[in-house]
Amino acid sequence: MRIGELAAVSGLSVHTIRYYERIGLMPVASRNGSGHRSYAPQTLAWIEFLGRLKTTGMPISEMLRYAELRERGVDSEAERQALLMMHRKAVRARVAELMECLDVLDAKIAGYGEHPTIKAQQ
Amino acid sequence: MRIGELAAVSGLSVHTIRYYERIGLMPVASRNGSGHRSYAPQTLAWIEFLGRLKTTGMPISEMLRYAELRERGVDSEAERQALLMMHRKAVRARVAELMECLDVLDAKIAGYGEHPTIKAQQ
DNA sequence: CTACAACTTTGAGTGCGCTCTAAGTCAAGA
DNA sequence: TCTTGACTTAGAGCGCACTCAAAGTTGTAG
């Protein structure tokens, strides 16, 4: 799989894939005869997982930490698991925070269109 | 209330408060005799609401739209309500997205430390 | 009166995560 | 052979949301 195809199936841009490789988020890709990057199909799964980390607000610096542990192989699994557990905790907190904000939004939305006396209390 | 005190109680920096005024997120503050900004206590409630919008991922451009409607007064309430309803929808979607990612994280975390055969399926 | 903190302005700088440009190489179809 | 398009590199540029710097003014405590 060449970089253009990987970009198409992953939704990342070619630029972004090369950027991810440059900063260490993706392993240095092997090359075909003409120097073009060549990707194994599993690469897509890695990109998708990175996407989950990104969606959940993990900064690149921390993804990088995870990627480095992954490169180190099987003996880093406990550390990777710990890192993900910390992140899960942060995501759960974020969800709770958003739900609290949703309550505030609900109240504000309900407030519009009410009796002026009640409205004034907003 | 002067800007330093407002910064202390709101958690924003003095720089940020002036920045918010400059871009239109906050009304131009009235001044005391010596040209210093003077704030009414209700200003804090506005900053806190802006904080909710920010926490829930609303970009400044959209907060600006809301702030402008607010400046326009009572006749913009329907529009403000509509804007907040759109935003609430987006926040709900974001919560759903995060919860989906939490499932993926749970599976990944559970996968570490399992039997090698099962682990290989990750 | 002096020192010092808190304020004022304009405008530049920062960190993040891309995103694009320029200049060049390579492979395949008309 | 020519053209087209996908690829390569190094490095510059961008949008967002601040954040800070410089130079100056004002208010108050000792």
mmCIF file of C-alpha atoms (C1' of nucleotides) in Angstrom:
data_model
loop_
_atom_site.group_PDB
_atom_site.id
_atom_site.type_symbol
_atom_site.label_atom_id
_atom_site.label_comp_id
_atom_site.label_asym_id
_atom_site.label_seq_id
_atom_site.Cartn_x
_atom_site.Cartn_y
_atom_site.Cartn_z
ATOM 1 C CA MET A 1 0.000 0.000 0.000
ATOM 2 C CA ARG A 2 1.436 3.365 -0.965
ATOM 3 C CA ILE A 3 0.992 6.546 0.982
ATOM 4 C CA GLY A 4 -1.775 7.931 -1.228
ATOM 5 C CA GLU A 5 -3.871 4.835 -0.760
ATOM 6 C CA LEU A 6 -3.268 4.806 2.995
ATOM 7 C CA ALA A 7 -4.320 8.437 3.081
ATOM 8 C CA ALA A 8 -7.509 7.600 1.188
ATOM 9 C CA VAL A 9 -8.536 4.724 3.459
ATOM 10 C CA SER A 10 -7.468 6.351 6.734
ATOM 11 C CA GLY A 11 -8.840 9.803 6.124
ATOM 12 C CA LEU A 12 -5.524 11.422 7.008
ATOM 13 C CA SER A 13 -3.793 13.527 4.394
ATOM 14 C CA VAL A 14 -0.548 12.399 2.792
ATOM 15 C CA HIS A 15 1.077 15.393 4.459
ATOM 16 C CA THR A 16 -0.189 14.329 7.864
ATOM 17 C CA ILE A 17 1.008 10.739 7.467
ATOM 18 C CA ARG A 18 4.516 11.932 6.632
ATOM 19 C CA TYR A 19 4.313 14.390 9.526
ATOM 20 C CA TYR A 20 3.330 11.567 11.893
ATOM 21 C CA GLU A 21 6.280 9.525 10.706
ATOM 22 C CA ARG A 22 8.628 12.491 11.077
ATOM 23 C CA ILE A 23 7.681 13.126 14.671
ATOM 24 C CA GLY A 24 7.712 9.438 15.580
ATOM 25 C CA LEU A 25 3.997 8.697 15.862
ATOM 26 C CA MET A 26 4.314 6.136 13.090
ATOM 27 C CA PRO A 27 7.244 3.778 12.522
ATOM 28 C CA VAL A 28 9.562 4.741 9.662
ATOM 29 C CA ALA A 29 7.911 3.148 6.636
ATOM 30 C CA SER A 30 9.792 0.642 4.504
ATOM 31 C CA ARG A 31 10.430 1.684 0.903
ATOM 32 C CA ASN A 32 9.804 0.024 -2.446
ATOM 33 C CA GLY A 33 12.359 0.005 -5.282
ATOM 34 C CA SER A 34 11.738 3.627 -6.207
ATOM 35 C CA GLY A 35 12.001 5.027 -2.689
ATOM 36 C CA HIS A 36 8.268 5.310 -2.145
ATOM 37 C CA ARG A 37 6.818 4.386 1.248
ATOM 38 C CA SER A 38 5.145 0.992 1.390
ATOM 39 C CA TYR A 39 2.615 0.156 4.103
ATOM 40 C CA ALA A 40 1.304 -3.114 5.535
ATOM 41 C CA PRO A 41 -2.474 -3.315 5.963
ATOM 42 C CA GLN A 42 -2.129 -3.317 9.780
ATOM 43 C CA THR A 43 -0.897 0.252 9.545
ATOM 44 C CA LEU A 44 -4.507 1.296 9.149
ATOM 45 C CA ALA A 45 -5.423 -0.188 12.540
ATOM 46 C CA TRP A 46 -2.645 1.816 14.165
ATOM 47 C CA ILE A 47 -3.818 5.023 12.521
ATOM 48 C CA GLU A 48 -7.358 4.316 13.631
ATOM 49 C CA PHE A 49 -6.226 3.782 17.198
ATOM 50 C CA LEU A 50 -4.240 7.000 17.078
ATOM 51 C CA GLY A 51 -7.444 8.627 15.872
ATOM 52 C CA ARG A 52 -9.253 7.381 18.974
ATOM 53 C CA LEU A 53 -6.547 8.812 21.202
ATOM 54 C CA LYS A 54 -6.742 12.088 19.343
ATOM 55 C CA THR A 55 -10.545 12.189 19.444
ATOM 56 C CA THR A 56 -10.405 11.721 23.187
ATOM 57 C CA GLY A 57 -8.102 14.691 23.529
ATOM 58 C CA MET A 58 -4.738 13.030 24.058
ATOM 59 C CA PRO A 59 -1.964 15.453 23.100
ATOM 60 C CA ILE A 60 0.621 14.323 20.565
ATOM 61 C CA SER A 61 3.314 14.293 23.237
ATOM 62 C CA GLU A 62 1.497 11.534 25.081
ATOM 63 C CA MET A 63 0.635 9.598 21.927
ATOM 64 C CA LEU A 64 4.336 9.746 21.217
ATOM 65 C CA ARG A 65 5.052 8.177 24.571
ATOM 66 C CA TYR A 66 2.633 5.375 23.746
ATOM 67 C CA ALA A 67 4.121 4.933 20.280
ATOM 68 C CA GLU A 68 7.611 4.666 21.736
ATOM 69 C CA LEU A 69 6.507 2.012 24.206
ATOM 70 C CA ARG A 70 4.888 0.119 21.360
ATOM 71 C CA GLU A 71 8.110 0.227 19.342
ATOM 72 C CA ARG A 72 9.916 -1.246 22.319
ATOM 73 C CA GLY A 73 7.836 -4.405 22.029
ATOM 74 C CA VAL A 74 6.086 -6.834 24.340
ATOM 75 C CA ASP A 75 7.997 -5.887 27.493
ATOM 76 C CA SER A 76 6.375 -2.459 27.547
ATOM 77 C CA GLU A 77 2.827 -3.769 27.751
ATOM 78 C CA ALA A 78 2.327 -3.052 31.424
ATOM 79 C CA GLU A 79 3.410 0.533 30.887
ATOM 80 C CA ARG A 80 1.163 0.899 27.865
ATOM 81 C CA GLN A 81 -1.751 -0.461 29.820
ATOM 82 C CA ALA A 82 -1.053 1.964 32.660
ATOM 83 C CA LEU A 83 -0.870 4.856 30.229
ATOM 84 C CA LEU A 84 -4.212 3.925 28.697
ATOM 85 C CA MET A 85 -5.788 3.544 32.128
ATOM 86 C CA MET A 86 -4.671 7.028 33.066
ATOM 87 C CA HIS A 87 -6.066 8.308 29.821
ATOM 88 C CA ARG A 88 -9.350 6.501 30.333
ATOM 89 C CA LYS A 89 -9.670 8.196 33.680
ATOM 90 C CA ALA A 90 -9.137 11.577 32.037
ATOM 91 C CA VAL A 91 -11.705 10.815 29.350
ATOM 92 C CA ARG A 92 -14.273 9.760 31.925
ATOM 93 C CA ALA A 93 -13.687 13.014 33.774
ATOM 94 C CA ARG A 94 -14.111 14.893 30.530
ATOM 95 C CA VAL A 95 -17.415 13.155 29.850
ATOM 96 C CA ALA A 96 -18.623 14.054 33.342
ATOM 97 C CA GLU A 97 -17.582 17.661 32.793
ATOM 98 C CA LEU A 98 -19.440 17.820 29.477
ATOM 99 C CA MET A 99 -22.569 16.361 31.032
ATOM 100 C CA GLU A 100 -22.456 18.955 33.766
ATOM 101 C CA CYS A 101 -22.193 21.646 31.101
ATOM 102 C CA LEU A 102 -25.135 20.071 29.295
ATOM 103 C CA ASP A 103 -27.252 20.659 32.386
ATOM 104 C CA VAL A 104 -26.260 24.313 32.381
ATOM 105 C CA LEU A 105 -27.110 24.538 28.686
ATOM 106 C CA ASP A 106 -30.467 22.863 29.262
ATOM 107 C CA ALA A 107 -31.310 25.363 31.983
ATOM 108 C CA LYS A 108 -30.254 28.313 29.847
ATOM 109 C CA ILE A 109 -32.230 27.088 26.859
ATOM 110 C CA ALA A 110 -35.308 26.453 28.999
ATOM 111 C CA GLY A 111 -34.936 29.929 30.472
ATOM 112 C CA TYR A 112 -35.435 31.674 27.129
ATOM 113 C CA GLY A 113 -39.104 32.173 26.462
ATOM 114 C CA GLU A 114 -40.161 31.967 30.075
ATOM 115 C CA HIS A 115 -41.978 34.511 32.175
ATOM 116 C CA PRO A 116 -39.904 37.724 32.455
ATOM 117 C CA THR A 117 -39.628 37.432 36.250
ATOM 118 C CA ILE A 118 -38.112 33.994 35.982
ATOM 119 C CA LYS A 119 -36.002 35.035 33.019
ATOM 120 C CA ALA A 120 -34.481 37.851 35.034
ATOM 121 C CA GLN A 121 -32.997 35.325 37.411
ATOM 122 C CA GLN A 122 -30.758 33.926 34.721
ATOM 123 C CA MET B 1 -14.358 45.532 40.766
ATOM 124 C CA ARG B 2 -11.076 46.159 38.997
ATOM 125 C CA ILE B 3 -9.563 43.872 36.412
ATOM 126 C CA GLY B 4 -7.113 42.244 38.808
ATOM 127 C CA GLU B 5 -9.858 41.241 41.179
ATOM 128 C CA LEU B 6 -12.055 39.951 38.357
ATOM 129 C CA ALA B 7 -9.097 37.903 37.148
ATOM 130 C CA ALA B 8 -8.622 36.474 40.639
ATOM 131 C CA VAL B 9 -12.247 35.432 41.085
ATOM 132 C CA SER B 10 -12.829 34.229 37.534
ATOM 133 C CA GLY B 11 -9.617 32.322 37.060
ATOM 134 C CA LEU B 12 -8.870 34.120 33.798
ATOM 135 C CA SER B 13 -5.677 36.144 33.542
ATOM 136 C CA VAL B 14 -5.773 39.919 33.283
ATOM 137 C CA HIS B 15 -4.300 39.495 29.795
ATOM 138 C CA THR B 16 -7.107 37.180 28.783
ATOM 139 C CA ILE B 17 -9.839 39.473 30.091
ATOM 140 C CA ARG B 18 -8.462 42.369 28.071
ATOM 141 C CA TYR B 19 -8.097 40.051 25.079
ATOM 142 C CA TYR B 20 -11.748 38.999 25.419
ATOM 143 C CA GLU B 21 -12.811 42.622 25.494
ATOM 144 C CA ARG B 22 -10.623 43.449 22.508
ATOM 145 C CA ILE B 23 -12.164 40.760 20.336
ATOM 146 C CA GLY B 24 -15.715 41.493 21.489
ATOM 147 C CA LEU B 25 -16.397 38.541 23.776
ATOM 148 C CA MET B 26 -16.913 40.910 26.658
ATOM 149 C CA PRO B 27 -18.606 44.323 26.513
ATOM 150 C CA VAL B 28 -16.233 47.281 26.627
ATOM 151 C CA ALA B 29 -15.774 47.872 30.349
ATOM 152 C CA SER B 30 -16.675 51.211 31.890
ATOM 153 C CA ARG B 31 -13.780 53.148 33.427
ATOM 154 C CA ASN B 32 -13.238 54.771 36.781
ATOM 155 C CA GLY B 33 -11.724 58.241 37.189
ATOM 156 C CA SER B 34 -8.218 57.080 36.415
ATOM 157 C CA GLY B 35 -9.040 55.157 33.262
ATOM 158 C CA HIS B 36 -9.009 51.747 34.911
ATOM 159 C CA ARG B 37 -11.649 49.198 33.936
ATOM 160 C CA SER B 38 -14.469 48.798 36.445
ATOM 161 C CA TYR B 39 -16.643 45.686 36.486
ATOM 162 C CA ALA B 40 -20.100 44.971 37.857
ATOM 163 C CA PRO B 41 -20.443 41.710 39.814
ATOM 164 C CA GLN B 42 -22.623 40.161 37.082
ATOM 165 C CA THR B 43 -19.592 40.164 34.811
ATOM 166 C CA LEU B 44 -18.429 37.073 36.643
ATOM 167 C CA ALA B 45 -21.569 35.170 35.638
ATOM 168 C CA TRP B 46 -20.913 36.029 32.001
ATOM 169 C CA ILE B 47 -17.314 34.871 32.221
ATOM 170 C CA GLU B 48 -18.466 31.655 33.840
ATOM 171 C CA PHE B 49 -20.965 31.052 31.070
ATOM 172 C CA LEU B 50 -18.297 31.738 28.461
ATOM 173 C CA GLY B 51 -16.209 29.169 30.313
ATOM 174 C CA ARG B 52 -18.979 26.606 29.887
ATOM 175 C CA LEU B 53 -19.132 27.301 26.187
ATOM 176 C CA LYS B 54 -15.381 27.008 25.944
ATOM 177 C CA THR B 55 -15.269 23.816 27.995
ATOM 178 C CA THR B 56 -17.792 22.296 25.657
ATOM 179 C CA GLY B 57 -15.600 23.090 22.686
ATOM 180 C CA MET B 58 -17.322 26.111 21.220
ATOM 181 C CA PRO B 59 -14.851 28.099 19.113
ATOM 182 C CA ILE B 60 -14.387 31.774 19.877
ATOM 183 C CA SER B 61 -15.991 32.723 16.566
ATOM 184 C CA GLU B 62 -19.274 31.202 17.694
ATOM 185 C CA MET B 63 -19.046 32.603 21.210
ATOM 186 C CA LEU B 64 -18.595 35.937 19.491
ATOM 187 C CA ARG B 65 -21.814 35.401 17.605
ATOM 188 C CA TYR B 66 -23.583 34.693 20.877
ATOM 189 C CA ALA B 67 -21.988 37.704 22.560
ATOM 190 C CA GLU B 68 -23.120 39.951 19.717
ATOM 191 C CA LEU B 69 -26.697 38.702 19.983
ATOM 192 C CA ARG B 70 -26.573 39.316 23.717
ATOM 193 C CA GLU B 71 -25.408 42.894 23.170
ATOM 194 C CA ARG B 72 -28.354 43.396 20.852
ATOM 195 C CA GLY B 73 -30.723 42.808 23.752
ATOM 196 C CA VAL B 74 -34.010 41.053 24.350
ATOM 197 C CA ASP B 75 -35.081 40.834 20.700
ATOM 198 C CA SER B 76 -32.271 38.389 19.965
ATOM 199 C CA GLU B 77 -33.379 35.790 22.487
ATOM 200 C CA ALA B 78 -34.895 33.417 19.966
ATOM 201 C CA GLU B 79 -31.657 33.440 17.990
ATOM 202 C CA ARG B 80 -29.585 32.909 21.107
ATOM 203 C CA GLN B 81 -31.772 30.014 22.120
ATOM 204 C CA ALA B 82 -31.423 28.473 18.668
ATOM 205 C CA LEU B 83 -27.653 28.879 18.797
ATOM 206 C CA LEU B 84 -27.469 27.164 22.163
ATOM 207 C CA MET B 85 -29.722 24.364 20.958
ATOM 208 C CA MET B 86 -27.418 23.733 18.028
ATOM 209 C CA HIS B 87 -24.489 23.727 20.381
ATOM 210 C CA ARG B 88 -26.195 21.370 22.799
ATOM 211 C CA LYS B 89 -26.720 18.975 19.934
ATOM 212 C CA ALA B 90 -23.021 19.131 19.102
ATOM 213 C CA VAL B 91 -22.041 18.556 22.730
ATOM 214 C CA ARG B 92 -24.349 15.555 22.984
ATOM 215 C CA ALA B 93 -22.753 14.127 19.868
ATOM 216 C CA ARG B 94 -19.335 14.731 21.354
ATOM 217 C CA VAL B 95 -20.312 12.896 24.544
ATOM 218 C CA ALA B 96 -21.552 9.962 22.476
ATOM 219 C CA GLU B 97 -18.286 9.939 20.526
ATOM 220 C CA LEU B 98 -16.232 9.936 23.708
ATOM 221 C CA MET B 99 -18.254 7.098 25.172
ATOM 222 C CA GLU B 100 -17.689 5.064 22.026
ATOM 223 C CA CYS B 101 -13.966 5.707 22.376
ATOM 224 C CA LEU B 102 -14.160 4.642 26.017
ATOM 225 C CA ASP B 103 -15.415 1.255 24.876
ATOM 226 C CA VAL B 104 -12.420 0.918 22.564
ATOM 227 C CA LEU B 105 -10.110 1.925 25.394
ATOM 228 C CA ASP B 106 -11.741 -0.570 27.747
ATOM 229 C CA ALA B 107 -11.229 -3.364 25.231
ATOM 230 C CA LYS B 108 -7.615 -2.393 24.638
ATOM 231 C CA ILE B 109 -6.864 -2.201 28.344
ATOM 232 C CA ALA B 110 -8.550 -5.535 28.995
ATOM 233 C CA GLY B 111 -6.539 -7.037 26.145
ATOM 234 C CA TYR B 112 -3.205 -6.377 27.823
ATOM 235 C CA GLY B 113 -2.336 -9.190 30.190
ATOM 236 C CA GLU B 114 -4.552 -11.733 28.528
ATOM 237 C CA HIS B 115 -3.623 -15.065 26.997
ATOM 238 C CA PRO B 116 -1.182 -14.540 24.060
ATOM 239 C CA THR B 117 -3.599 -16.087 21.543
ATOM 240 C CA ILE B 118 -6.295 -13.644 22.484
ATOM 241 C CA LYS B 119 -3.805 -10.819 22.699
ATOM 242 C CA ALA B 120 -2.704 -11.447 19.128
ATOM 243 C CA GLN B 121 -6.189 -10.588 17.935
ATOM 244 C CA GLN B 122 -5.790 -7.005 19.051
ATOM 245 C "C1'" DC C 1 8.247 62.360 48.812
ATOM 246 C "C1'" DT C 2 9.246 57.871 47.517
ATOM 247 C "C1'" DA C 3 8.510 53.335 46.398
ATOM 248 C "C1'" DC C 4 5.792 49.978 44.541
ATOM 249 C "C1'" DA C 5 1.864 47.598 42.852
ATOM 250 C "C1'" DA C 6 -1.767 47.792 39.689
ATOM 251 C "C1'" DC C 7 -3.232 49.553 35.924
ATOM 252 C "C1'" DT C 8 -3.019 51.395 30.653
ATOM 253 C "C1'" DT C 9 -1.875 50.663 25.371
ATOM 254 C "C1'" DT C 10 -0.033 48.529 20.998
ATOM 255 C "C1'" DG C 11 1.841 44.983 19.056
ATOM 256 C "C1'" DA C 12 4.804 40.904 19.028
ATOM 257 C "C1'" DG C 13 5.565 36.010 20.458
ATOM 258 C "C1'" DT C 14 4.130 31.154 21.712
ATOM 259 C "C1'" DG C 15 2.597 26.237 21.381
ATOM 260 C "C1'" DC C 16 -0.135 23.061 19.112
ATOM 261 C "C1'" DG C 17 -1.178 20.343 15.196
ATOM 262 C "C1'" DC C 18 -1.119 20.366 11.111
ATOM 263 C "C1'" DT C 19 -0.809 22.145 6.031
ATOM 264 C "C1'" DC C 20 1.407 23.679 2.226
ATOM 265 C "C1'" DT C 21 5.323 25.046 -1.083
ATOM 266 C "C1'" DA C 22 9.205 24.308 -3.970
ATOM 267 C "C1'" DA C 23 11.980 21.634 -6.468
ATOM 268 C "C1'" DG C 24 12.870 17.379 -7.872
ATOM 269 C "C1'" DT C 25 12.359 11.930 -9.078
ATOM 270 C "C1'" DC C 26 9.945 8.048 -10.977
ATOM 271 C "C1'" DA C 27 6.463 4.923 -13.528
ATOM 272 C "C1'" DA C 28 3.024 4.095 -16.741
ATOM 273 C "C1'" DG C 29 -0.149 5.209 -20.596
ATOM 274 C "C1'" DA C 30 -1.032 7.742 -25.374
ATOM 275 C "C1'" DT D 1 9.016 10.363 -26.568
ATOM 276 C "C1'" DC D 2 5.951 13.056 -23.959
ATOM 277 C "C1'" DT D 3 2.792 13.905 -20.464
ATOM 278 C "C1'" DT D 4 0.568 13.044 -16.287
ATOM 279 C "C1'" DG D 5 0.326 12.052 -11.694
ATOM 280 C "C1'" DA D 6 2.059 9.997 -7.537
ATOM 281 C "C1'" DC D 7 5.734 10.170 -5.044
ATOM 282 C "C1'" DT D 8 10.292 12.348 -2.511
ATOM 283 C "C1'" DT D 9 12.681 16.031 0.699
ATOM 284 C "C1'" DA D 10 13.470 20.220 3.647
ATOM 285 C "C1'" DG D 11 11.513 23.800 5.425
ATOM 286 C "C1'" DA D 12 8.071 27.625 5.650
ATOM 287 C "C1'" DG D 13 3.340 29.089 6.830
ATOM 288 C "C1'" DC D 14 -1.179 28.921 9.139
ATOM 289 C "C1'" DG D 15 -5.253 29.261 12.469
ATOM 290 C "C1'" DC D 16 -6.427 29.133 17.061
ATOM 291 C "C1'" DA D 17 -6.402 30.978 21.593
ATOM 292 C "C1'" DC D 18 -3.966 32.985 24.173
ATOM 293 C "C1'" DT D 19 0.361 35.171 26.512
ATOM 294 C "C1'" DC D 20 3.745 38.326 27.097
ATOM 295 C "C1'" DA D 21 6.747 42.599 26.431
ATOM 296 C "C1'" DA D 22 7.635 47.434 26.487
ATOM 297 C "C1'" DA D 23 6.787 51.784 27.856
ATOM 298 C "C1'" DG D 24 4.100 54.625 30.323
ATOM 299 C "C1'" DT D 25 0.358 56.284 34.036
ATOM 300 C "C1'" DT D 26 -2.065 56.156 38.487
ATOM 301 C "C1'" DG D 27 -3.096 55.111 43.531
ATOM 302 C "C1'" DT D 28 -1.672 54.152 48.056
ATOM 303 C "C1'" DA D 29 1.321 52.900 52.095
ATOM 304 C "C1'" DG D 30 5.303 54.238 54.709
#
